[in-house]
Amino acid sequence: MSATDNGSGDLPILPSTDFNSFFHLPFAIYHLPFRFMRRAIYPGSFDPVTNGHLDIIERGCKLFDEIIVAILVNPEKQPFFTIEERRETLNHVLKDIDRGGCAVRVDNFQGLLVHYAVAQKADAIVRGIRAISDYEYELQMALMNRRLEPSIETVFMMPAEMYSYVSSRLVKEVFQLGGELEGLVPPLVETRMKQKYQGKLT
Ligand code: PNS
């Protein structure tokens, strides 16, 4: 039994120590907070960000110390909002969510997600799963990403049931056909969509 093992099979309990002996521990315990900082990437198109996305970020904040909301720059797609507009909107709406002690920042990336995740020294990729229909596609992506980069884990999270049918694609469709978006996206997103539609946002 080591000096720190209580013999119960539980995690070892560090000996109570005074200030001087703290700095003589065999490893640099004062580095632990940095080593154990957990950083996740939450990638997506966010065109536009929905309340479902924000719900996932809030939940992710309970697991990670830092979340990078990473917008994919996809030159092959014609988006509703530009990358800059999406970044600006995300930065606004993220101020209002419950982040706890988690640092949330917005970025964009191009190319392979796992390359970006490694460059950001991330531990995990967070993806929201709303229904079984999401699972098949998400599983394929997660397994491919794991093959490409085994050091990065994918964490699937479920949004609140009330967002289980909310997607950016449907939000745009409902908006373009004159439907009500209240409760599906933050009010700022609806305002920005109206401005964009009326040509006030270039
Ligand atoms: O919000 P979306 O559109 O569902 O997000 C999809 C996204 C951005 C996560 C996915 O398309 C992606 O990771 N693209 C980056 C390119 C890449 O790494 N492709 C291989 C995935 S296995």
Short mmCIF file of C-alpha atoms and ligand atoms in Angstrom, two decimals:
data_model
loop_
_atom_site.label_atom_id
_atom_site.label_comp_id
_atom_site.label_asym_id
_atom_site.label_seq_id
_atom_site.Cartn_x
_atom_site.Cartn_y
_atom_site.Cartn_z
CA MET A 1 0.00 0.00 0.00
CA SER A 2 1.51 3.36 -1.00
CA ALA A 3 1.55 6.43 1.24
CA THR A 4 -1.45 7.85 -0.60
CA ASP A 5 -3.50 4.63 -0.94
CA ASN A 6 -6.16 4.09 1.73
CA GLY A 7 -6.47 0.42 0.78
CA SER A 8 -10.16 0.69 -0.11
CA GLY A 9 -9.63 0.68 -3.85
CA ASP A 10 -10.96 4.23 -3.97
CA LEU A 11 -8.98 7.05 -5.52
CA PRO A 12 -5.87 7.81 -3.40
CA ILE A 13 -6.26 10.57 -0.86
CA LEU A 14 -3.36 13.00 -0.85
CA PRO A 15 -1.80 13.38 2.60
CA SER A 16 -2.68 16.55 4.43
CA THR A 17 0.31 18.75 4.00
CA ASP A 18 1.67 22.09 5.04
CA PHE A 19 2.77 24.80 2.60
CA ASN A 20 6.45 23.68 2.47
CA SER A 21 5.87 19.99 1.84
CA PHE A 22 3.41 20.87 -0.92
CA PHE A 23 6.32 22.01 -3.09
CA HIS A 24 8.28 18.80 -2.37
CA LEU A 25 5.73 16.40 -3.77
CA PRO A 26 7.30 14.01 -6.32
CA PHE A 27 5.38 15.58 -9.20
CA ALA A 28 4.42 19.14 -9.95
CA ILE A 29 0.90 19.11 -8.49
CA TYR A 30 0.66 22.86 -9.09
CA HIS A 31 0.56 22.07 -12.81
CA LEU A 32 -2.50 19.87 -12.50
CA PRO A 33 -5.16 22.51 -13.14
CA PHE A 34 -3.62 23.22 -16.55
CA ARG A 35 -3.08 19.57 -17.47
CA PHE A 36 -6.63 18.71 -16.59
CA MET A 37 -8.25 21.63 -18.38
CA ARG A 38 -10.73 19.94 -20.66
CA ARG A 39 -11.25 21.64 -24.03
CA ALA A 40 -13.93 20.64 -26.51
CA ILE A 41 -14.75 21.71 -30.02
CA TYR A 42 -18.43 22.14 -30.85
CA PRO A 43 -18.38 22.22 -34.66
CA GLY A 44 -21.21 23.03 -37.00
CA SER A 45 -22.62 25.29 -39.66
CA PHE A 46 -24.69 27.39 -37.22
CA ASP A 47 -26.60 28.88 -40.15
CA PRO A 48 -28.31 30.08 -38.03
CA VAL A 49 -27.58 29.18 -34.41
CA THR A 50 -30.72 27.71 -32.80
CA ASN A 51 -31.86 27.32 -29.21
CA GLY A 52 -30.98 23.65 -29.60
CA HIS A 53 -27.33 24.57 -30.24
CA LEU A 54 -27.30 26.83 -27.19
CA ASP A 55 -28.83 24.07 -25.08
CA ILE A 56 -26.02 21.71 -26.12
CA ILE A 57 -23.38 24.34 -25.32
CA GLU A 58 -24.87 24.83 -21.84
CA ARG A 59 -24.80 21.08 -21.27
CA GLY A 60 -21.26 20.83 -22.65
CA CYS A 61 -20.22 23.51 -20.17
CA LYS A 62 -21.00 21.08 -17.36
CA LEU A 63 -18.39 18.67 -18.75
CA PHE A 64 -15.68 20.90 -20.18
CA ASP A 65 -13.62 23.86 -19.00
CA GLU A 66 -13.54 25.40 -22.44
CA ILE A 67 -15.70 25.01 -25.52
CA ILE A 68 -14.73 26.37 -28.90
CA VAL A 69 -17.80 26.88 -31.05
CA ALA A 70 -16.25 26.27 -34.45
CA ILE A 71 -18.08 27.32 -37.60
CA LEU A 72 -17.24 25.31 -40.69
CA VAL A 73 -16.22 27.42 -43.66
CA ASN A 74 -17.69 25.44 -46.52
CA PRO A 75 -16.97 27.05 -49.92
CA GLU A 76 -19.32 24.57 -51.62
CA LYS A 77 -22.42 25.71 -49.75
CA GLN A 78 -24.40 28.91 -50.26
CA PRO A 79 -25.18 29.92 -46.67
CA PHE A 80 -27.95 32.22 -45.44
CA PHE A 81 -25.52 34.12 -43.19
CA THR A 82 -21.85 34.83 -43.90
CA ILE A 83 -19.20 33.48 -41.54
CA GLU A 84 -18.74 36.99 -40.07
CA GLU A 85 -22.50 37.35 -39.46
CA ARG A 86 -22.65 33.93 -37.80
CA ARG A 87 -19.65 34.74 -35.63
CA GLU A 88 -21.12 38.08 -34.58
CA THR A 89 -24.52 36.57 -33.77
CA LEU A 90 -23.00 33.68 -31.83
CA ASN A 91 -20.82 36.03 -29.81
CA HIS A 92 -23.93 38.01 -28.86
CA VAL A 93 -26.22 35.14 -27.94
CA LEU A 94 -23.53 33.23 -26.04
CA LYS A 95 -23.38 36.09 -23.53
CA ASP A 96 -26.86 35.12 -22.31
CA ILE A 97 -26.38 31.40 -21.72
CA ASP A 98 -25.54 29.66 -18.46
CA ARG A 99 -21.85 28.82 -18.89
CA GLY A 100 -20.91 28.20 -15.26
CA GLY A 101 -17.13 28.47 -15.10
CA CYS A 102 -16.68 27.36 -18.68
CA ALA A 103 -14.96 29.60 -21.22
CA VAL A 104 -16.82 29.66 -24.52
CA ARG A 105 -15.33 31.21 -27.63
CA VAL A 106 -16.27 31.35 -31.28
CA ASP A 107 -13.96 30.51 -34.15
CA ASN A 108 -14.18 29.21 -37.71
CA PHE A 109 -12.26 26.51 -39.47
CA GLN A 110 -11.71 25.00 -42.90
CA GLY A 111 -10.69 21.48 -43.86
CA LEU A 112 -10.70 18.44 -41.64
CA LEU A 113 -12.28 18.91 -38.25
CA VAL A 114 -9.78 16.63 -36.52
CA HIS A 115 -6.85 18.66 -37.88
CA TYR A 116 -8.44 21.76 -36.42
CA ALA A 117 -9.17 19.97 -33.13
CA VAL A 118 -5.53 18.84 -32.79
CA ALA A 119 -4.28 22.34 -33.63
CA GLN A 120 -6.52 23.69 -30.86
CA LYS A 121 -5.24 21.00 -28.42
CA ALA A 122 -8.80 19.84 -27.89
CA ASP A 123 -9.69 16.65 -26.03
CA ALA A 124 -13.10 16.13 -27.54
CA ILE A 125 -15.63 17.00 -30.20
CA VAL A 126 -19.16 17.64 -28.99
CA ARG A 127 -22.12 16.83 -31.20
CA GLY A 128 -25.82 17.05 -30.43
CA ILE A 129 -28.05 14.08 -31.21
CA ARG A 130 -31.74 14.83 -31.46
CA ALA A 131 -33.15 11.56 -32.74
CA ILE A 132 -32.17 8.14 -34.05
CA SER A 133 -32.10 9.67 -37.53
CA ASP A 134 -29.17 11.88 -36.44
CA TYR A 135 -27.36 8.96 -34.88
CA GLU A 136 -26.43 7.09 -38.05
CA TYR A 137 -24.76 10.08 -39.69
CA GLU A 138 -23.16 11.21 -36.45
CA LEU A 139 -21.83 7.73 -35.71
CA GLN A 140 -20.22 7.57 -39.17
CA MET A 141 -18.58 10.94 -38.63
CA ALA A 142 -17.44 10.07 -35.11
CA LEU A 143 -15.90 6.78 -36.23
CA MET A 144 -14.20 8.37 -39.23
CA ASN A 145 -12.85 11.14 -37.03
CA ARG A 146 -11.60 8.54 -34.54
CA ARG A 147 -9.86 6.65 -37.33
CA LEU A 148 -8.24 9.87 -38.53
CA GLU A 149 -7.30 11.03 -35.04
CA PRO A 150 -7.64 8.45 -32.23
CA SER A 151 -6.65 10.95 -29.52
CA ILE A 152 -9.85 12.97 -29.95
CA GLU A 153 -13.06 11.59 -28.47
CA THR A 154 -16.52 12.46 -29.76
CA VAL A 155 -19.11 13.15 -27.09
CA PHE A 156 -22.78 12.93 -28.10
CA MET A 157 -25.16 15.06 -26.09
CA MET A 158 -28.95 15.18 -26.16
CA PRO A 159 -30.70 18.54 -26.19
CA ALA A 160 -33.86 19.17 -24.19
CA GLU A 161 -36.86 17.38 -25.70
CA MET A 162 -38.41 20.67 -26.75
CA TYR A 163 -35.52 21.15 -29.19
CA SER A 164 -35.50 17.60 -30.50
CA TYR A 165 -37.05 18.67 -33.81
CA VAL A 166 -35.27 22.02 -34.19
CA SER A 167 -32.69 22.32 -36.95
CA SER A 168 -31.13 25.26 -38.78
CA ARG A 169 -32.53 23.90 -42.03
CA LEU A 170 -36.12 23.83 -40.76
CA VAL A 171 -35.74 27.22 -39.09
CA LYS A 172 -34.76 28.75 -42.45
CA GLU A 173 -37.61 27.00 -44.23
CA VAL A 174 -40.19 28.10 -41.66
CA PHE A 175 -38.83 31.65 -41.76
CA GLN A 176 -38.86 31.87 -45.57
CA LEU A 177 -42.47 30.67 -45.62
CA GLY A 178 -43.53 33.24 -43.04
CA GLY A 179 -43.80 30.96 -39.98
CA GLU A 180 -43.26 31.87 -36.34
CA LEU A 181 -39.74 31.30 -34.95
CA GLU A 182 -40.34 32.23 -31.31
CA GLY A 183 -38.76 29.67 -28.98
CA LEU A 184 -36.76 28.04 -31.78
CA VAL A 185 -33.99 30.64 -32.09
CA PRO A 186 -32.83 33.54 -29.88
CA PRO A 187 -34.74 36.78 -30.66
CA LEU A 188 -31.56 38.33 -32.10
CA VAL A 189 -31.35 35.56 -34.70
CA GLU A 190 -34.92 36.23 -35.83
CA THR A 191 -34.17 39.94 -36.05
CA ARG A 192 -31.01 39.28 -38.07
CA MET A 193 -32.93 36.93 -40.39
CA LYS A 194 -35.55 39.60 -41.04
CA GLN A 195 -32.84 42.22 -41.66
CA LYS A 196 -31.03 39.88 -44.02
CA TYR A 197 -34.24 39.06 -45.86
CA GLN A 198 -35.07 42.74 -46.27
CA GLY A 199 -31.55 43.41 -47.56
CA LYS A 200 -30.59 45.49 -44.51
CA LEU A 201 -27.80 43.11 -43.62
CA THR A 202 -25.36 42.76 -46.48
O1 PNS B 1 -23.91 21.69 -38.38
P1 PNS B 1 -23.49 20.61 -39.33
O2 PNS B 1 -23.59 21.11 -40.75
O3 PNS B 1 -24.24 19.33 -39.11
O4 PNS B 1 -21.93 20.30 -39.04
C1 PNS B 1 -21.23 19.34 -39.79
C2 PNS B 1 -19.74 19.38 -39.49
C3 PNS B 1 -19.20 20.78 -39.61
C4 PNS B 1 -19.49 18.90 -38.08
C5 PNS B 1 -19.02 18.41 -40.47
O5 PNS B 1 -19.46 18.67 -41.77
C6 PNS B 1 -17.52 18.53 -40.43
O6 PNS B 1 -16.88 18.16 -39.47
N1 PNS B 1 -16.92 19.06 -41.52
C7 PNS B 1 -15.49 19.29 -41.61
C8 PNS B 1 -14.84 18.40 -42.66
C9 PNS B 1 -14.48 17.06 -42.09
O7 PNS B 1 -13.75 16.94 -41.12
N2 PNS B 1 -15.02 16.00 -42.71
C10 PNS B 1 -14.84 14.64 -42.27
C11 PNS B 1 -15.89 14.31 -41.20
S1 PNS B 1 -15.85 12.63 -40.85
#
